[in-house]
Short mmCIF file of C-alpha atoms and ligand atoms in Angstrom, two decimals:
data_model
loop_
_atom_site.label_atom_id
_atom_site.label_comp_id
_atom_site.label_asym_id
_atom_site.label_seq_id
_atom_site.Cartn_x
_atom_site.Cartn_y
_atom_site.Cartn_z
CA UNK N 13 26.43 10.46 21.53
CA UNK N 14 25.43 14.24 20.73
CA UNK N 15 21.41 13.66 21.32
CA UNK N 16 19.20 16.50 19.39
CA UNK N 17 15.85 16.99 20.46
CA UNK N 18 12.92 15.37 18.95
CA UNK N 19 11.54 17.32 16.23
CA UNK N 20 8.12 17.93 16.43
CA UNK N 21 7.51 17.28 12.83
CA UNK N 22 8.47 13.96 13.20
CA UNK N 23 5.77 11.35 13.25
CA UNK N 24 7.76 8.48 14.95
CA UNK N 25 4.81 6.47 16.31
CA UNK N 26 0.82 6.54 16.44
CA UNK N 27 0.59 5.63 19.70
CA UNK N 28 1.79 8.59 21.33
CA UNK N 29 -0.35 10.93 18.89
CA UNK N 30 -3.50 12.89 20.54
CA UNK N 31 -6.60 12.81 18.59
CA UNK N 32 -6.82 16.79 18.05
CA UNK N 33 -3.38 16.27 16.25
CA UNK N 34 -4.91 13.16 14.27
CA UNK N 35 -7.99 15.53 13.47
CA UNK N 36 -5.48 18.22 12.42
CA UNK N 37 -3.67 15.78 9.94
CA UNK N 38 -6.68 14.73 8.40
CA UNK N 39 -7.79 18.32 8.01
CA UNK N 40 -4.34 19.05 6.56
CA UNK N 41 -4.98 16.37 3.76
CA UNK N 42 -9.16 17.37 2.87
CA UNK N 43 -6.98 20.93 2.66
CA UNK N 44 -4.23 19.44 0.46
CA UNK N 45 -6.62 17.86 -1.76
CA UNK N 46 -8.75 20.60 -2.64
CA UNK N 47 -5.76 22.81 -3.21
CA UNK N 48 -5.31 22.81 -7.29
CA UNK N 49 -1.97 21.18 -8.47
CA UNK N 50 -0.06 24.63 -9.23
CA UNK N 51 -0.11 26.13 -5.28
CA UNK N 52 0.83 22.66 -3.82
CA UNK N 53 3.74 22.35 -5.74
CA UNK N 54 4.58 25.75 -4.28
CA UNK N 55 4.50 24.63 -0.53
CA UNK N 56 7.44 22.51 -0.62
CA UNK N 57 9.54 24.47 -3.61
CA UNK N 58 13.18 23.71 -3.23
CA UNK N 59 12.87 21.62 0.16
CA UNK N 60 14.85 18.83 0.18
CA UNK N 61 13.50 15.22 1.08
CA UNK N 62 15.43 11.89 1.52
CA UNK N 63 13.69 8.55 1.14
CA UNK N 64 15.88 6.18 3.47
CA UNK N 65 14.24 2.54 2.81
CA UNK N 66 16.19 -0.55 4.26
CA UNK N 67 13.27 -2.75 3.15
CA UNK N 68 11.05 -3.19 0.20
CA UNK N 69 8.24 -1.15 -0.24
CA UNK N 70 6.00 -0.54 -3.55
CA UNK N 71 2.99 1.35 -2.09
CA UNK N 72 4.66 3.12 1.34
CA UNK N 73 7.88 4.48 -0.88
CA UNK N 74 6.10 5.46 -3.91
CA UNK N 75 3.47 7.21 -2.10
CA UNK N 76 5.99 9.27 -0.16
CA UNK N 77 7.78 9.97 -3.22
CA UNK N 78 5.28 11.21 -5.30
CA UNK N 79 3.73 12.90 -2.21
CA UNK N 80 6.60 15.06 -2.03
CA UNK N 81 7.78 15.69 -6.04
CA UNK N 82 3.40 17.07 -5.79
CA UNK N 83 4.49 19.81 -3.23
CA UNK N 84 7.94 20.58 -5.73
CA UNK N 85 10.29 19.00 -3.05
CA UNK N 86 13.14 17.15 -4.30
CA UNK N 87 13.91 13.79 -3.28
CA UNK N 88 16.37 11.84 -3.15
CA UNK N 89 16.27 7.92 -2.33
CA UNK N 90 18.99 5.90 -0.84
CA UNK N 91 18.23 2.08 -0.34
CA UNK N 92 20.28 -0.53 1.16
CA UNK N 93 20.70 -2.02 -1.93
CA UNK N 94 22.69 0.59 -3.70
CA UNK N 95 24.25 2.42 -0.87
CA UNK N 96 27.00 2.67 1.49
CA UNK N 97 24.62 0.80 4.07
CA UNK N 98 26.00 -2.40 1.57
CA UNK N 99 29.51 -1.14 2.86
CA UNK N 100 28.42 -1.59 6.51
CA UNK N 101 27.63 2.09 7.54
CA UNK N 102 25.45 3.00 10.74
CA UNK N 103 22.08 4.66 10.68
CA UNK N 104 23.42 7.36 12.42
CA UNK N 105 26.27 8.19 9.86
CA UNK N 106 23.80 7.61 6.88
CA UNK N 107 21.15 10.05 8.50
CA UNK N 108 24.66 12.69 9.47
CA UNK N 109 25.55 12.24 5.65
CA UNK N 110 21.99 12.82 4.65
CA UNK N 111 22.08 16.11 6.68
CA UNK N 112 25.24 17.15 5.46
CA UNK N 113 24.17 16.81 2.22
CA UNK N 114 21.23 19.43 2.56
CA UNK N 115 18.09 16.94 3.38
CA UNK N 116 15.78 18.70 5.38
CA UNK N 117 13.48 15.55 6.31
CA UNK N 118 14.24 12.26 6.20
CA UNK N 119 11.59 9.41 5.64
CA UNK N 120 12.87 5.78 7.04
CA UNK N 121 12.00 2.53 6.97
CA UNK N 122 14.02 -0.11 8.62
CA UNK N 123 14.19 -3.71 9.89
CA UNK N 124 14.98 -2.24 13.27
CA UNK N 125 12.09 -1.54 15.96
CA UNK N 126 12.76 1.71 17.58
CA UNK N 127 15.04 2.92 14.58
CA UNK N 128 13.01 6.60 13.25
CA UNK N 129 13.90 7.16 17.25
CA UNK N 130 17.50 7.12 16.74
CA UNK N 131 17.76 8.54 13.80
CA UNK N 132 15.53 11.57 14.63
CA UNK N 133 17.81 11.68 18.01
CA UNK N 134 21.15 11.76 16.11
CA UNK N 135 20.23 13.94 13.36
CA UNK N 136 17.24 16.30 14.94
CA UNK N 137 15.54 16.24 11.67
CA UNK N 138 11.79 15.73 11.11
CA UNK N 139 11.78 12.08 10.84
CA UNK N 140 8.30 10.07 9.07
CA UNK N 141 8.08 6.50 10.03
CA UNK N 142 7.12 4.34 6.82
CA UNK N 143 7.40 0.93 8.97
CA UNK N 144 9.85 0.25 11.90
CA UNK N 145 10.13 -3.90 12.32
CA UNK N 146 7.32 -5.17 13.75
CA UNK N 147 6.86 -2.19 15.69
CA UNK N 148 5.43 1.00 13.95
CA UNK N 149 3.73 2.19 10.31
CA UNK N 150 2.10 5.38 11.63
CA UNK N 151 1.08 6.79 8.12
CA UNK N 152 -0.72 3.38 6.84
CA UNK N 153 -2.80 4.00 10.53
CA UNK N 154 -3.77 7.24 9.08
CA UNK N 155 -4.41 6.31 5.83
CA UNK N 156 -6.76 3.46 7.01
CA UNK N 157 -8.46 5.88 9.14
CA UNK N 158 -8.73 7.98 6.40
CA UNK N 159 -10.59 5.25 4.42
CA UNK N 160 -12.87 4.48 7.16
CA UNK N 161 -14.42 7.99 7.36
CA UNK N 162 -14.83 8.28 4.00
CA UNK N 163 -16.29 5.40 3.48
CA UNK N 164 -19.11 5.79 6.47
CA UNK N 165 -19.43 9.66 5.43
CA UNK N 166 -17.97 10.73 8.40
CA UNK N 167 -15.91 14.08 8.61
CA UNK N 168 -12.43 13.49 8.78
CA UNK N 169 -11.92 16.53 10.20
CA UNK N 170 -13.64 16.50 13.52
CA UNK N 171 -12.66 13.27 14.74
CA UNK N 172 -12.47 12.73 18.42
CA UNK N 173 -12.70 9.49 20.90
CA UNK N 174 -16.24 8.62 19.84
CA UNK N 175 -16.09 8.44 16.23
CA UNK N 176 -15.88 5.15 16.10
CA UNK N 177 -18.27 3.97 18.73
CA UNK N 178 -20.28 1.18 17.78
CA UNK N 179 -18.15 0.13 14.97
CA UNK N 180 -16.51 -3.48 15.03
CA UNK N 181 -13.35 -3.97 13.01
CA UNK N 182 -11.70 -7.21 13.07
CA UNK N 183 -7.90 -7.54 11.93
CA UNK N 184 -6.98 -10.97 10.66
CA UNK N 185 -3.58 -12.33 9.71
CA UNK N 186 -0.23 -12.59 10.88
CA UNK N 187 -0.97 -9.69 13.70
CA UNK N 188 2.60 -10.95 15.63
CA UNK N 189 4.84 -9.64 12.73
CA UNK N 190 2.76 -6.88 11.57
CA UNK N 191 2.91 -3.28 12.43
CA UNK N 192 0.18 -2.41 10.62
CA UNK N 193 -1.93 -3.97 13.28
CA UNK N 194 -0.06 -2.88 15.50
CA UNK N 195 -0.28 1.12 14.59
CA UNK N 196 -4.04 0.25 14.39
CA UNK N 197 -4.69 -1.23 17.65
CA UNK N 198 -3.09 1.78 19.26
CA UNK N 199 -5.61 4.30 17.15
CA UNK N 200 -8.94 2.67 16.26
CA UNK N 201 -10.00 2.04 20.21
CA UNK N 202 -8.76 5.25 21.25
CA UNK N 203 -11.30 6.97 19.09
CA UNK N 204 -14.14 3.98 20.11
CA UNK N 205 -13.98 1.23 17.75
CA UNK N 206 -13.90 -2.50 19.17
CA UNK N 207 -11.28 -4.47 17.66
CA UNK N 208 -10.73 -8.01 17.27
CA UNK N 209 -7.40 -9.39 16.39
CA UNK N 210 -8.00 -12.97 14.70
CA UNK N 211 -4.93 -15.22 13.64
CA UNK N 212 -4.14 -18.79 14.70
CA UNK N 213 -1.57 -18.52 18.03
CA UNK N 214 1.77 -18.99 16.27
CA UNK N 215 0.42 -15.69 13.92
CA UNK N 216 -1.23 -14.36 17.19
CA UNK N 217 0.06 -15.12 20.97
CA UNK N 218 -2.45 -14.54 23.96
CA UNK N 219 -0.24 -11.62 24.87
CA UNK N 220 -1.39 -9.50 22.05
CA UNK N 221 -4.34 -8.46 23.88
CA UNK N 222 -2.53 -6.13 25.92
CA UNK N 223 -2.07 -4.06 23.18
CA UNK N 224 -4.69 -1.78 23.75
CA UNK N 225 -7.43 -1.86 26.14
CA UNK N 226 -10.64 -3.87 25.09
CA UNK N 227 -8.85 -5.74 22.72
CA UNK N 228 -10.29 -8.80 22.28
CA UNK N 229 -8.34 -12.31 20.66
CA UNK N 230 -10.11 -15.02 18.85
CA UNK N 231 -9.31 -18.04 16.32
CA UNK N 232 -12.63 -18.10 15.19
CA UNK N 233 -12.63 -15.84 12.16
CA UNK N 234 -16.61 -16.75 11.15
CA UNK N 235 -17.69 -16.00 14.29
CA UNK N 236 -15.72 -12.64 14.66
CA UNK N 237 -16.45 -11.36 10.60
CA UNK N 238 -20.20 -11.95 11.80
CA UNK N 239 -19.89 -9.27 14.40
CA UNK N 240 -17.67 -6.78 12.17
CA UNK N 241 -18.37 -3.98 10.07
CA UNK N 242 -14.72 -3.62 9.42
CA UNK N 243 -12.38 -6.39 8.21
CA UNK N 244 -8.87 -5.77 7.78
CA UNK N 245 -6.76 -8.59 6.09
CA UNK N 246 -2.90 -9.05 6.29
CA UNK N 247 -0.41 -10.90 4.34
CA UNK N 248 1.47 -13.67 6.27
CA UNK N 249 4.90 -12.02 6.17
CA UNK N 250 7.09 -15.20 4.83
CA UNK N 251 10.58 -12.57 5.61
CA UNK N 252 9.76 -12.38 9.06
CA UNK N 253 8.49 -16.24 10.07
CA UNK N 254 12.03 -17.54 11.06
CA UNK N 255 11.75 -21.42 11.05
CA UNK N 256 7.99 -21.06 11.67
CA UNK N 257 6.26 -23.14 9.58
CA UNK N 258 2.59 -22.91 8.67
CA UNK N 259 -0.17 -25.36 7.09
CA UNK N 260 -0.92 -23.03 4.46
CA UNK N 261 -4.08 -24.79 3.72
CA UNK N 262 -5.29 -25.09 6.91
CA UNK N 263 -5.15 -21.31 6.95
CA UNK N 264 -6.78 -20.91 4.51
CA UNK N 265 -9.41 -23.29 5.34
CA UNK N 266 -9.86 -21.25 8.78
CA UNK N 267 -9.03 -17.27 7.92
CA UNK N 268 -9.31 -16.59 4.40
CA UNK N 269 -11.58 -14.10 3.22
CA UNK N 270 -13.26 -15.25 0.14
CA UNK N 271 -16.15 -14.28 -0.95
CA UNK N 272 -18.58 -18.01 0.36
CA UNK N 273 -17.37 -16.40 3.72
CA UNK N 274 -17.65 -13.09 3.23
CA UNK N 275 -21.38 -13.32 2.02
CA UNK N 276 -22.30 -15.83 4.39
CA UNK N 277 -21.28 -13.57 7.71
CA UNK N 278 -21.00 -10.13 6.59
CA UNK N 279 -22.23 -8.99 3.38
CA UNK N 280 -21.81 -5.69 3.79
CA UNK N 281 -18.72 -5.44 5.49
CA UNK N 282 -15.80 -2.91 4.07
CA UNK N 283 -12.77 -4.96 3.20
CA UNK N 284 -9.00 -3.14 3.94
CA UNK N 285 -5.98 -4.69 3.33
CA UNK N 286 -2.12 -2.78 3.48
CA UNK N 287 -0.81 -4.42 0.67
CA UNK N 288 1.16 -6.03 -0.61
CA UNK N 289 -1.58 -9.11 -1.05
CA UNK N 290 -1.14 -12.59 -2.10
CA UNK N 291 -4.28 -13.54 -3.72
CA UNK N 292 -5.38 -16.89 -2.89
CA UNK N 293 -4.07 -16.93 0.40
CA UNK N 294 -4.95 -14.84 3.27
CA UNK N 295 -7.53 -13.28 0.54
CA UNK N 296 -9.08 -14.68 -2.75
CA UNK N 297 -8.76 -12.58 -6.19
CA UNK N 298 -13.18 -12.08 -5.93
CA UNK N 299 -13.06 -10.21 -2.79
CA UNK N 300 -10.23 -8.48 -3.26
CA UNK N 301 -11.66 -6.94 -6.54
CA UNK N 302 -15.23 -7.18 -5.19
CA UNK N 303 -17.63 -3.88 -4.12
CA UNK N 304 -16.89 -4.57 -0.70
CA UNK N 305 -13.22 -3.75 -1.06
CA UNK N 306 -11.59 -0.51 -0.37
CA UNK N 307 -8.15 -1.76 -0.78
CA UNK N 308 -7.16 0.80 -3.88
CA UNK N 309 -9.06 3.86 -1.90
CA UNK N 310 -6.60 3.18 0.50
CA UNK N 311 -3.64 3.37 -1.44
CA UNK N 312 -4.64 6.70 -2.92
CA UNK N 313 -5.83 7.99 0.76
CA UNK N 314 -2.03 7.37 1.49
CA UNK N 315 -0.69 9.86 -1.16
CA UNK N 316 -3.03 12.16 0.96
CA UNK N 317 -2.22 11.17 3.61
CA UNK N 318 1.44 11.65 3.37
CA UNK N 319 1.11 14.98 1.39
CA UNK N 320 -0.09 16.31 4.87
CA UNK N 321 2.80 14.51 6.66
CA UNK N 322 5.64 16.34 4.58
CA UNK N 323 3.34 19.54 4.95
CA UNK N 324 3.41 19.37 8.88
CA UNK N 325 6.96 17.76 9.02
CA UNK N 326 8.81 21.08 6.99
CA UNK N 327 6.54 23.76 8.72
CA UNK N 328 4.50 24.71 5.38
CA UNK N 329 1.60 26.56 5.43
CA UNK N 330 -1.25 25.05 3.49
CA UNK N 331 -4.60 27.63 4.61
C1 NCD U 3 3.03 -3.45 5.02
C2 NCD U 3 4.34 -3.18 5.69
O1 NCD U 3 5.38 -3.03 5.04
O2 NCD U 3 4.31 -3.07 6.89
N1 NCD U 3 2.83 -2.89 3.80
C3 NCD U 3 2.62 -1.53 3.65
O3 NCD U 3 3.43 -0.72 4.02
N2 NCD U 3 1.46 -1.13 3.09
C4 NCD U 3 2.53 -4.82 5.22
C5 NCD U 3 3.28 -6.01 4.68
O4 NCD U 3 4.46 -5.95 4.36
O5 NCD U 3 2.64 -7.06 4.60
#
């Protein structure tokens, strides 16, 4: 196979990102967003973007999308539901078709761990992750970043590996199929936060706390939200469980956030969750809609977010 080098526009995985690069991509956005409507849509005139989704996505997709139509790109989206990929065709020769065709960036996600790696091998285009597997979601890292510092007043811009000292977030949920922890695990303690991962084992195996360094692993989600600032929830993702089955109610009993538990061991803690929820089960409707959450800041922090991804990905200057 014809290997291209990795383009350095590509954002393929957090963990490999330094923090002066994470500082300039959150500069990048605070730029983008105080840059009026008419010169954005300027930066990315006439580029051409393709949306390449093999899974569902509401938030992720539409965010990219509309990230990109903001800075006059065009996109294009090709799912597996409507495509050739229905006909059996490789990533490779979708992301070859997609060049030939004029796109200039390509934004993936796939079922596939490791897959934005291939296809930013075989095509040597700029390449965004929007969620590899179980592996990688490298923009919803950001974006939850993003929400952090604004949320404890804390420039964005300047971060570095102490930003986050003192601050205890605790991620609860199906951590084993979810690369939204995973993205986060290998950001937050690089920049000083503790985390805690909190699931029962079949949702989260011992081995998860090699991670990251300092992780720490616990079942006791009272105990843990007691000692957090930060408490990110995650859906128990039914598509990935395989034959696993779950007492639903005894998860509940023992790691939903509702609001009894959320007032009884920490009040004032700032709720995140990706998305997509399901109320009622790994978090109740109350909290979810409650002053503690931040859950629709960080949806809007990811059209931000990923403004400043397409920015850095096609080269444009935004001063
Ligand atoms: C998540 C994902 O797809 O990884 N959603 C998202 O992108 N915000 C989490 C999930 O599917 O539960």
């Amino acid at each position: 196979m014809n290997l291209a080098a990795l383009h350095p526009g590509s954002l393929l995985t957090i963990a490999d990102l330094p923090i002066p690069e994470v500082a300039s991509i959150l500069a990048l956005t605070a730029r983008l967003d105080q840059t009026p409507a008419a010169e954005k849509a300027k930066l990315l005139a006439n580029r051409r973007i393709a949306l390449l989704f093999y899974e569902s996505s509401t938030r992720t997709r539409t965010s990219f999308e509309l990230a990109a139509k903001s800075l006059g790109a065009t996109t294009t989206l090709v799912s597996d539901k409507s495509s050739s990929i229905e006909k059996g065709e490789s990533l490779k020769d979708t992301g070859l078709t997609l060049r030939a065709l004029g796109a200039e960036c390509i934004i993936l996600r796939h079922p596939a761990s490791g897959s934005p790696f291939v296809l930013a091998r075989t095509t040597g285009l700029p390449v965004l992750n929007a969620g590899d597997g179980m592996a990688q979601h490298p923009s919803q890292a950001l974006l939850d970043l993003r929400t952090i510092l604004n949320r404890l007043h804390l420039d964005p811009t300047t971060v570095h590996d102490k930003s986050l000292l003192g601050l205890t977030i605790t991620i609860t949920g199906d951590i084993l199929h979810s690369r939204v922890a995973r993205s986060n695990v290998m950001l937050l303690p690089r920049l000083g936060a503790k985390v805690i991962l909190c699931g029962p084992e079949p949702l989260l195996p011992e081995i998860a706390a090699g991670l990251a360094d300092g992780l720490e692993i616990t079942r006791n989600f009272d105990e843990a939200l007691s000692r957090s600032q930060i408490v990110m929830m995650l859906r128990i993702q039914k598509e990935r469980l395989a034959g696993l089955e779950l007492d639903l109610g005894e998860y509940i009993a023992r790691f939903q956030l509702n609001e009894p538990r959320l007032a009884a061991q920490a009040p004032k803690a700032l709720v995140l969750h990706p998305g997509p929820m399901v109320r009622g089960l790994e978090i109740s409707g109350e909290v979810a809609d409650g002053p503690n959450s931040a859950i629709l800041e960080q949806v809007t922090n990811g059209l931000a977010i990923r403004s400043a991804l397409l920015v850095r990905a096609l080269g444009a200057q935004a001063n």
